[in-house]
C-alpha positions as a LaTeX table, in Angstrom:
\begin{tabular}{lrrr}
\hline
Residue & $x$ (\AA) & $y$ (\AA) & $z$ (\AA) \\
\hline
Met1 & 12.70 & $-19.34$ & 30.98 \\
Arg2 & 11.00 & $-21.42$ & 33.31 \\
Tyr3 & 7.42 & $-20.53$ & 34.40 \\
Thr4 & 7.23 & $-22.74$ & 37.54 \\
Gly5 & 5.71 & $-20.73$ & 40.18 \\
Glu6 & 3.86 & $-18.28$ & 37.87 \\
Thr7 & 0.06 & $-18.31$ & 37.84 \\
Cys8 & $-2.23$ & $-18.82$ & 34.88 \\
Pro9 & $-4.26$ & $-15.99$ & 34.21 \\
Val10 & $-7.16$ & $-18.02$ & 33.09 \\
Cys11 & $-7.60$ & $-20.85$ & 35.65 \\
Asn12 & $-5.23$ & $-18.62$ & 38.42 \\
Gln13 & $-3.44$ & $-22.13$ & 38.96 \\
Val14 & 0.23 & $-22.12$ & 39.70 \\
Phe15 & 2.41 & $-23.69$ & 37.01 \\
Gln16 & 3.67 & $-26.98$ & 37.63 \\
Glu17 & 7.10 & $-28.49$ & 36.16 \\
Asp18 & 5.19 & $-30.58$ & 33.75 \\
Asp19 & 2.51 & $-28.42$ & 33.13 \\
Asp20 & 1.99 & $-27.52$ & 28.97 \\
Ile21 & 2.50 & $-23.90$ & 28.59 \\
Val22 & 2.19 & $-21.55$ & 25.54 \\
Val23 & 2.87 & $-17.72$ & 25.78 \\
Cys24 & 0.89 & $-14.96$ & 23.92 \\
Pro25 & 3.00 & $-13.71$ & 20.94 \\
Asp26 & 2.01 & $-10.34$ & 21.65 \\
Cys27 & 2.80 & $-9.52$ & 25.42 \\
Gly28 & 4.48 & $-12.98$ & 26.57 \\
Thr29 & 1.92 & $-13.81$ & 29.02 \\
Pro30 & 1.89 & $-17.55$ & 29.86 \\
His31 & $-1.00$ & $-19.75$ & 29.93 \\
His32 & $-1.84$ & $-23.45$ & 30.19 \\
Arg33 & $-2.49$ & $-24.49$ & 26.79 \\
Lys34 & $-5.92$ & $-25.67$ & 27.42 \\
Cys35 & $-6.97$ & $-22.62$ & 29.05 \\
Tyr36 & $-5.51$ & $-20.40$ & 26.24 \\
Leu37 & $-7.52$ & $-22.60$ & 23.62 \\
Lys38 & $-10.64$ & $-22.61$ & 25.66 \\
Asn39 & $-10.24$ & $-18.79$ & 26.28 \\
Lys40 & $-9.38$ & $-18.23$ & 22.46 \\
His41 & $-7.23$ & $-15.40$ & 23.22 \\
Cys42 & $-4.64$ & $-13.91$ & 25.59 \\
Ala43 & $-5.93$ & $-12.95$ & 29.20 \\
Asn44 & $-4.40$ & $-9.85$ & 29.17 \\
Glu45 & $-5.44$ & $-8.90$ & 25.35 \\
Ala46 & $-7.33$ & $-5.45$ & 26.62 \\
Leu47 & $-3.73$ & $-4.31$ & 27.51 \\
His48 & $-1.90$ & $-5.04$ & 24.37 \\
Gln49 & $-2.75$ & $-1.54$ & 22.78 \\
Ser50 & $-1.12$ & $-0.10$ & 25.98 \\
Gly51 & 2.23 & $-1.75$ & 25.28 \\
Phe52 & 1.74 & $-4.24$ & 27.90 \\
Val53 & 4.56 & $-6.66$ & 28.35 \\
Trp54 & 4.32 & $-9.72$ & 30.92 \\
Ala55 & 7.08 & $-9.93$ & 33.76 \\
Pro56 & 7.70 & $-12.70$ & 35.72 \\
Thr57 & 7.06 & $-12.20$ & 39.53 \\
Ala58 & 10.26 & $-14.32$ & 40.43 \\
Ala59 & 13.76 & $-14.04$ & 38.96 \\
Pro60 & 14.26 & $-16.24$ & 36.01 \\
Glu61 & 16.52 & $-19.13$ & 36.44 \\
Thr62 & 17.60 & $-19.84$ & 32.85 \\
Met63 & 17.52 & $-16.20$ & 31.19 \\
Ala64 & 20.96 & $-16.01$ & 29.94 \\
Gln65 & 22.61 & $-12.36$ & 29.77 \\
Pro66 & 22.93 & $-10.73$ & 26.50 \\
Gly67 & 26.02 & $-12.13$ & 24.76 \\
Asn68 & 28.39 & $-10.61$ & 22.41 \\
Thr69 & 26.41 & $-12.44$ & 19.29 \\
Val70 & 23.74 & $-10.33$ & 17.13 \\
Pro71 & 20.50 & $-11.64$ & 15.22 \\
Pro72 & 20.92 & $-12.65$ & 11.54 \\
Ala73 & 22.75 & $-9.73$ & 9.60 \\
Phe74 & 21.17 & $-7.74$ & 6.93 \\
Gly75 & 20.76 & $-10.16$ & 3.74 \\
Gln76 & 20.47 & $-13.25$ & 5.80 \\
Gln77 & 17.08 & $-14.82$ & 7.00 \\
Pro78 & 14.86 & $-12.64$ & 8.96 \\
Pro79 & 13.98 & $-13.42$ & 12.44 \\
Tyr80 & 10.34 & $-14.01$ & 11.85 \\
Gly81 & 7.91 & $-16.21$ & 9.52 \\
Gln82 & 10.69 & $-18.35$ & 8.26 \\
Thr83 & 10.32 & $-22.18$ & 7.74 \\
Ser84 & 12.62 & $-24.95$ & 8.29 \\
Asp85 & 13.98 & $-27.72$ & 5.67 \\
Asp86 & 11.00 & $-29.88$ & 7.02 \\
Gly87 & 8.27 & $-27.35$ & 6.84 \\
His88 & 8.00 & $-26.44$ & 10.51 \\
Lys89 & 7.79 & $-22.62$ & 11.25 \\
Ile90 & 11.03 & $-21.56$ & 12.97 \\
Val91 & 11.86 & $-17.99$ & 14.71 \\
Phe92 & 15.63 & $-16.94$ & 15.16 \\
Cys93 & 16.76 & $-15.44$ & 18.75 \\
Pro94 & 16.97 & $-11.86$ & 19.14 \\
Asn95 & 20.00 & $-12.50$ & 21.45 \\
Cys96 & 22.16 & $-15.32$ & 20.17 \\
Gly97 & 20.53 & $-15.69$ & 16.65 \\
Ala98 & 19.89 & $-19.43$ & 17.19 \\
Gln99 & 17.03 & $-21.12$ & 15.21 \\
Asn100 & 14.02 & $-22.14$ & 17.46 \\
Pro101 & 10.63 & $-23.58$ & 16.88 \\
Ala102 & 8.12 & $-20.94$ & 16.63 \\
Glu103 & 6.04 & $-22.52$ & 19.15 \\
Glu104 & 8.73 & $-21.94$ & 21.81 \\
Pro105 & 8.40 & $-19.05$ & 24.03 \\
Asn106 & 12.18 & $-18.86$ & 25.06 \\
Cys107 & 15.37 & $-19.50$ & 23.21 \\
Leu108 & 16.53 & $-22.99$ & 23.73 \\
Asn109 & 20.08 & $-22.10$ & 23.36 \\
Cys110 & 20.33 & $-19.03$ & 25.86 \\
Gly111 & 17.01 & $-18.73$ & 27.34 \\
Thr112 & 16.00 & $-15.32$ & 25.85 \\
Arg113 & 12.40 & $-14.41$ & 25.24 \\
Leu114 & 11.58 & $-14.62$ & 21.59 \\
Tyr115 & 8.41 & $-12.59$ & 21.43 \\
Asn116 & 8.06 & $-9.16$ & 22.65 \\
Asn117 & 11.34 & $-8.82$ & 24.48 \\
Pro118 & 11.29 & $-5.58$ & 25.92 \\
Gln119 & 15.41 & $-5.41$ & 25.79 \\
Tyr120 & 15.17 & $-6.26$ & 22.07 \\
Arg121 & 12.00 & $-4.57$ & 21.13 \\
Ser122 & 11.74 & $-4.56$ & 17.05 \\
Pro123 & 10.29 & $-1.39$ & 15.47 \\
Tyr124 & 8.05 & $-3.54$ & 13.25 \\
Pro125 & 5.50 & $-5.93$ & 14.46 \\
Pro126 & 6.82 & $-9.63$ & 14.12 \\
Gln127 & 3.22 & $-11.42$ & 13.48 \\
Val128 & 2.67 & $-9.35$ & 10.23 \\
Gln129 & 3.20 & $-11.90$ & 7.35 \\
Leu130 & 4.10 & $-9.91$ & 4.59 \\
Pro131 & 3.73 & $-11.01$ & 0.77 \\
Asp132 & 6.97 & $-12.56$ & $-0.60$ \\
Met133 & 7.55 & $-11.74$ & $-4.15$ \\
Thr134 & 11.45 & $-12.44$ & $-3.83$ \\
His135 & 11.12 & $-15.81$ & $-5.26$ \\
Arg136 & 8.63 & $-15.12$ & $-8.13$ \\
Val137 & 9.77 & $-15.19$ & $-11.69$ \\
Phe138 & 8.19 & $-12.74$ & $-14.05$ \\
Arg139 & 8.05 & $-12.72$ & $-17.90$ \\
Ala140 & 8.53 & $-10.26$ & $-20.42$ \\
Gly141 & 6.85 & $-12.00$ & $-23.21$ \\
Pro142 & 8.66 & $-15.68$ & $-23.45$ \\
Val143 & 11.64 & $-13.93$ & $-21.81$ \\
Pro144 & 12.02 & $-15.07$ & $-17.88$ \\
Ile145 & 12.81 & $-12.48$ & $-15.46$ \\
Ser146 & 14.60 & $-13.53$ & $-12.56$ \\
Pro147 & 13.87 & $-12.20$ & $-9.02$ \\
Asn148 & 17.44 & $-11.51$ & $-8.96$ \\
Asp149 & 17.96 & $-9.44$ & $-12.21$ \\
Lys150 & 18.12 & $-5.55$ & $-11.88$ \\
Ile151 & 15.70 & $-2.75$ & $-12.49$ \\
Gly152 & 18.23 & 0.24 & $-12.04$ \\
Glu153 & 20.13 & $-0.77$ & $-9.02$ \\
Asn154 & 17.20 & $-2.64$ & $-7.37$ \\
Ala155 & 16.58 & $-6.32$ & $-7.61$ \\
Val156 & 13.47 & $-7.44$ & $-9.80$ \\
Gly157 & 12.01 & $-9.21$ & $-6.52$ \\
Asp158 & 12.26 & $-6.21$ & $-4.36$ \\
Thr159 & 10.67 & $-3.92$ & $-6.79$ \\
Ala160 & 7.92 & $-6.34$ & $-7.15$ \\
Glu161 & 7.36 & $-6.12$ & $-3.36$ \\
Phe162 & 7.45 & $-2.48$ & $-3.33$ \\
Val163 & 4.76 & $-2.22$ & $-6.50$ \\
Gln164 & 2.66 & $-5.08$ & $-4.83$ \\
Ser165 & $-0.98$ & $-5.12$ & $-6.57$ \\
Gly166 & $-0.53$ & $-5.31$ & $-10.35$ \\
Ala167 & 3.50 & $-6.28$ & $-10.20$ \\
Ala168 & 2.80 & $-8.89$ & $-12.78$ \\
Arg169 & 1.81 & $-6.34$ & $-15.34$ \\
Tyr170 & 4.45 & $-3.38$ & $-14.32$ \\
Ile171 & 7.64 & $-5.54$ & $-13.39$ \\
Pro172 & 7.91 & $-6.63$ & $-17.44$ \\
Lys173 & 7.17 & $-2.78$ & $-18.62$ \\
Phe174 & 9.73 & $-1.65$ & $-16.00$ \\
Tyr175 & 12.35 & $-4.31$ & $-17.00$ \\
Ala176 & 11.83 & $-3.45$ & $-20.75$ \\
Met177 & 11.91 & 0.19 & $-20.06$ \\
Glu178 & 15.28 & $-0.25$ & $-18.34$ \\
Lys179 & 16.69 & $-2.42$ & $-21.31$ \\
Ser180 & 15.77 & $-0.35$ & $-23.96$ \\
Gly181 & 16.23 & 3.35 & $-22.32$ \\
Lys182 & 12.58 & 4.34 & $-23.30$ \\
Lys183 & 10.72 & 6.78 & $-21.44$ \\
Val184 & 7.11 & 6.05 & $-23.38$ \\
Ser185 & 5.07 & 3.32 & $-22.35$ \\
Trp186 & 1.09 & 3.20 & $-22.45$ \\
Asn187 & $-0.79$ & 3.03 & $-19.62$ \\
Trp188 & $-4.56$ & 2.71 & $-20.06$ \\
Ala189 & $-5.61$ & 3.31 & $-16.28$ \\
Ala190 & $-3.56$ & 6.46 & $-15.92$ \\
Phe191 & $-5.00$ & 7.71 & $-19.34$ \\
Leu192 & $-8.80$ & 6.99 & $-18.37$ \\
Phe193 & $-8.50$ & 7.86 & $-14.55$ \\
Ala194 & $-5.66$ & 10.78 & $-14.65$ \\
Pro195 & $-5.23$ & 12.30 & $-11.83$ \\
Tyr196 & $-6.59$ & 9.62 & $-9.60$ \\
Trp197 & $-4.27$ & 6.89 & $-10.64$ \\
Phe198 & $-1.55$ & 9.06 & $-9.53$ \\
Phe199 & $-2.69$ & 9.17 & $-6.06$ \\
Tyr200 & $-3.59$ & 5.35 & $-6.20$ \\
Arg201 & 0.12 & 4.53 & $-6.88$ \\
Lys202 & 1.30 & 7.11 & $-4.31$ \\
Leu203 & 2.66 & 9.55 & $-7.03$ \\
Tyr204 & 1.51 & 12.41 & $-4.83$ \\
Ala205 & 3.26 & 15.35 & $-6.63$ \\
Val206 & 2.54 & 14.15 & $-10.30$ \\
Gly207 & $-1.06$ & 13.58 & $-9.31$ \\
Ala208 & $-1.30$ & 17.07 & $-7.62$ \\
Val209 & 0.03 & 19.03 & $-10.61$ \\
Val210 & $-2.33$ & 16.95 & $-12.87$ \\
Leu211 & $-5.41$ & 17.60 & $-10.49$ \\
Val212 & $-4.52$ & 21.37 & $-10.45$ \\
Leu213 & $-4.48$ & 21.62 & $-14.24$ \\
Leu214 & $-7.63$ & 19.93 & $-14.73$ \\
Thr215 & $-9.47$ & 22.00 & $-12.04$ \\
Leu216 & $-8.02$ & 25.19 & $-13.76$ \\
Ala217 & $-9.29$ & 23.73 & $-17.16$ \\
Ser218 & $-12.66$ & 23.08 & $-15.59$ \\
Gly219 & $-13.20$ & 26.74 & $-15.15$ \\
Leu220 & $-13.39$ & 27.27 & $-19.15$ \\
Thr221 & $-16.66$ & 25.75 & $-19.17$ \\
Ser222 & $-18.04$ & 28.21 & $-16.42$ \\
Thr223 & $-18.34$ & 31.35 & $-18.57$ \\
Pro224 & $-21.99$ & 32.70 & $-18.48$ \\
Arg225 & $-22.50$ & 32.24 & $-22.43$ \\
Val226 & $-21.30$ & 28.37 & $-22.01$ \\
Leu227 & $-23.78$ & 27.93 & $-19.06$ \\
Glu228 & $-26.46$ & 29.60 & $-20.79$ \\
Ala229 & $-25.93$ & 27.53 & $-23.59$ \\
Thr230 & $-26.00$ & 24.68 & $-21.52$ \\
Asp231 & $-29.08$ & 25.60 & $-19.68$ \\
Ala232 & $-30.66$ & 25.79 & $-22.99$ \\
Ala233 & $-29.70$ & 22.38 & $-24.18$ \\
Asn234 & $-31.29$ & 20.91 & $-20.93$ \\
Thr235 & $-34.49$ & 22.87 & $-21.53$ \\
Thr236 & $-34.79$ & 20.95 & $-25.06$ \\
Met237 & $-34.52$ & 17.71 & $-23.29$ \\
Glu238 & $-37.14$ & 18.56 & $-20.63$ \\
Gln239 & $-39.67$ & 19.82 & $-23.16$ \\
Phe240 & $-38.90$ & 16.69 & $-25.25$ \\
Tyr241 & $-39.57$ & 14.55 & $-22.20$ \\
Ala242 & $-42.62$ & 16.51 & $-21.33$ \\
Gly243 & $-43.76$ & 16.01 & $-25.08$ \\
Glu244 & $-43.88$ & 19.64 & $-25.76$ \\
Leu245 & $-41.29$ & 19.22 & $-28.51$ \\
Ser246 & $-41.35$ & 16.27 & $-31.34$ \\
Pro247 & $-38.29$ & 14.01 & $-31.60$ \\
Glu248 & $-37.13$ & 15.94 & $-34.77$ \\
Glu249 & $-37.66$ & 19.48 & $-33.10$ \\
Ala250 & $-35.83$ & 17.97 & $-29.95$ \\
Gln251 & $-32.80$ & 16.86 & $-32.07$ \\
Ala252 & $-32.60$ & 20.24 & $-34.32$ \\
Ser253 & $-32.69$ & 22.49 & $-31.33$ \\
Tyr254 & $-30.30$ & 20.02 & $-29.68$ \\
Met255 & $-27.80$ & 20.13 & $-32.37$ \\
Glu256 & $-28.20$ & 24.02 & $-32.77$ \\
Thr257 & $-27.30$ & 24.42 & $-29.34$ \\
Tyr258 & $-24.19$ & 22.42 & $-29.50$ \\
Lys259 & $-23.09$ & 24.27 & $-32.68$ \\
Gln260 & $-23.01$ & 27.19 & $-30.50$ \\
Leu261 & $-21.29$ & 25.66 & $-27.88$ \\
Phe262 & $-18.36$ & 24.37 & $-29.91$ \\
Ser263 & $-18.27$ & 27.81 & $-31.80$ \\
Met264 & $-16.92$ & 29.28 & $-28.35$ \\
Pro265 & $-13.31$ & 29.02 & $-28.13$ \\
Glu266 & $-13.22$ & 28.24 & $-24.17$ \\
Val267 & $-15.24$ & 24.57 & $-25.00$ \\
Pro268 & $-12.73$ & 23.41 & $-27.59$ \\
Ala269 & $-9.93$ & 24.49 & $-25.39$ \\
Tyr270 & $-11.21$ & 22.97 & $-22.60$ \\
Phe271 & $-11.47$ & 19.43 & $-24.19$ \\
Gly272 & $-8.27$ & 19.84 & $-25.85$ \\
Ile273 & $-6.44$ & 20.59 & $-22.75$ \\
Thr274 & $-8.30$ & 17.75 & $-20.83$ \\
Phe275 & $-7.36$ & 15.43 & $-23.63$ \\
Ala276 & $-3.79$ & 16.36 & $-23.72$ \\
Leu277 & $-3.28$ & 15.82 & $-20.05$ \\
His278 & $-4.86$ & 12.64 & $-19.99$ \\
Leu279 & $-2.94$ & 11.51 & $-23.26$ \\
Leu280 & 0.40 & 12.74 & $-21.38$ \\
Ser281 & $-0.74$ & 10.88 & $-18.40$ \\
Gly282 & $-1.03$ & 7.47 & $-20.52$ \\
Leu283 & 2.16 & 7.93 & $-22.25$ \\
Phe284 & 4.39 & 8.74 & $-19.46$ \\
Ala285 & 3.00 & 7.37 & $-16.27$ \\
Asn286 & 4.83 & 4.15 & $-16.41$ \\
Tyr287 & 7.93 & 6.04 & $-16.61$ \\
Leu288 & 7.09 & 8.40 & $-13.81$ \\
Tyr289 & 6.33 & 5.27 & $-11.72$ \\
Leu290 & 9.40 & 3.50 & $-12.52$ \\
Gln291 & 11.53 & 6.42 & $-11.33$ \\
Lys292 & 9.73 & 6.70 & $-7.93$ \\
Thr293 & 10.13 & 2.75 & $-7.53$ \\
Lys294 & 13.78 & 3.00 & $-8.34$ \\
Lys295 & 14.20 & 5.83 & $-6.16$ \\
Asp296 & 12.17 & 4.53 & $-2.96$ \\
Val297 & 13.44 & 1.11 & $-3.08$ \\
Lys298 & 17.15 & 2.23 & $-3.18$ \\
Arg299 & 16.55 & 5.09 & $-0.24$ \\
Leu300 & 14.87 & 2.02 & 1.94 \\
Arg301 & 17.62 & $-0.33$ & 1.21 \\
Glu302 & 20.00 & 2.22 & 2.47 \\
Glu303 & 18.36 & 3.20 & 5.48 \\
Cys304 & 17.47 & 0.12 & 7.07 \\
Ala305 & 19.66 & $-2.07$ & 9.28 \\
Thr306 & 17.92 & $-5.47$ & 8.74 \\
Gln307 & 16.44 & $-7.46$ & 6.04 \\
Glu308 & 13.16 & $-7.74$ & 8.10 \\
Glu309 & 12.71 & $-3.94$ & 8.36 \\
Tyr310 & 13.57 & $-3.39$ & 4.66 \\
Arg311 & 11.06 & $-6.04$ & 3.76 \\
Phe312 & 8.36 & $-4.38$ & 6.00 \\
Lys313 & 9.06 & $-0.68$ & 4.99 \\
Leu314 & 8.83 & $-1.87$ & 1.39 \\
Phe315 & 5.34 & $-3.12$ & 2.22 \\
Arg316 & 4.28 & $-0.38$ & 4.25 \\
Arg317 & 5.69 & 2.52 & 1.75 \\
Gly318 & 4.94 & 0.74 & $-1.44$ \\
Gly319 & 1.74 & $-0.58$ & $-2.87$ \\
Val320 & $-1.39$ & 1.44 & $-3.60$ \\
Ser321 & $-3.69$ & 3.61 & $-1.41$ \\
Leu322 & $-7.48$ & 3.47 & $-2.28$ \\
Leu323 & $-8.43$ & 6.15 & 0.31 \\
Leu324 & $-6.32$ & 8.83 & $-1.19$ \\
Cys325 & $-7.67$ & 7.74 & $-4.73$ \\
Leu326 & $-11.01$ & 8.53 & $-3.31$ \\
Leu327 & $-10.03$ & 11.64 & $-1.57$ \\
Ser328 & $-8.49$ & 12.99 & $-4.75$ \\
Ile329 & $-11.88$ & 12.48 & $-6.60$ \\
Gly330 & $-13.58$ & 14.22 & $-3.78$ \\
Ile331 & $-10.90$ & 17.45 & $-4.13$ \\
Tyr332 & $-11.23$ & 17.49 & $-7.81$ \\
Tyr333 & $-15.03$ & 17.67 & $-7.72$ \\
Ala334 & $-14.81$ & 20.29 & $-4.78$ \\
Ala335 & $-12.34$ & 22.49 & $-6.21$ \\
Ser336 & $-13.65$ & 22.56 & $-9.79$ \\
Thr337 & $-17.31$ & 23.80 & $-8.52$ \\
Leu338 & $-15.00$ & 26.56 & $-6.59$ \\
Val339 & $-13.44$ & 27.51 & $-9.52$ \\
Ser340 & $-16.32$ & 27.67 & $-12.05$ \\
Leu341 & $-18.60$ & 29.65 & $-9.27$ \\
Ala342 & $-15.52$ & 32.16 & $-8.83$ \\
Ile343 & $-15.27$ & 32.69 & $-12.77$ \\
Phe344 & $-18.94$ & 32.67 & $-13.29$ \\
His345 & $-19.24$ & 35.68 & $-10.90$ \\
Leu346 & $-16.02$ & 37.28 & $-12.12$ \\
Leu347 & $-17.42$ & 37.40 & $-15.87$ \\
Ser348 & $-21.13$ & 38.21 & $-14.95$ \\
\hline
\end{tabular}
């Protein structure tokens, strides 16, 4: 597409035939290269969030009509973020599929706008640079795991892109579990931080079940006699720090209080249930995560029409969620407090 006759939005000068012109990759607005560099951003940047797309005021002279050709098919190179053999960034035309230098605003073959073309608008942002694990080699001990090997029906490279953070730990475990058929594999993070680890890895259903069970178990420590014994232990410590009790007296009183606590069946029951839930989480978290990964990656592969859409959705739907992890911590402490208050008032 030629921009002769259009106006640069920075200097308001009309573009001439031999002007050095660059376009905004978000909205397609043309600028003099020196104006764009001086301004440090697109002149229409404030309009980007509203979906603004620049349109020429004159009829384009070199824009070709859409042909019968299609962009690269699923499984071929995606249209953005690729590099040619000589190391230069390239993009593919959304109309004819031709390869173009990334700095070109329009296809050199058919003239179609390469960026933010309304007629070929993509459902995913082309400027997003995704982590690429499709060529990374993992290891299960001394044995290399090719990214083209399979975990279930999915390639190791695709599974790694879904896992993202910690892929070097989980891919060898997943691979070994698939080969051996075992369901038990130790996970220290899940053991120590259940149920929060499940929310962090987006296993929401499992995390919710563990959170509810731990919340209910916490109510066992809220009976009036348990709270009375706990208050006695706290009083002993306060008296010790105030100098009202000697170390020997404080220790004897403290031990007596805790003997009373553990003689109450609800206290051992609470610790037993809590330990059992954490232990089961540590033993089966990897298996549950493997099943989720296999299912989600397969579903995304089947529902995506192009390789780029597939990789983008792997990136968006996989990975971790620190926000949900922190939110689950807040929910647990709020819920356990409410359960404790309800049980205390019910039994008192």
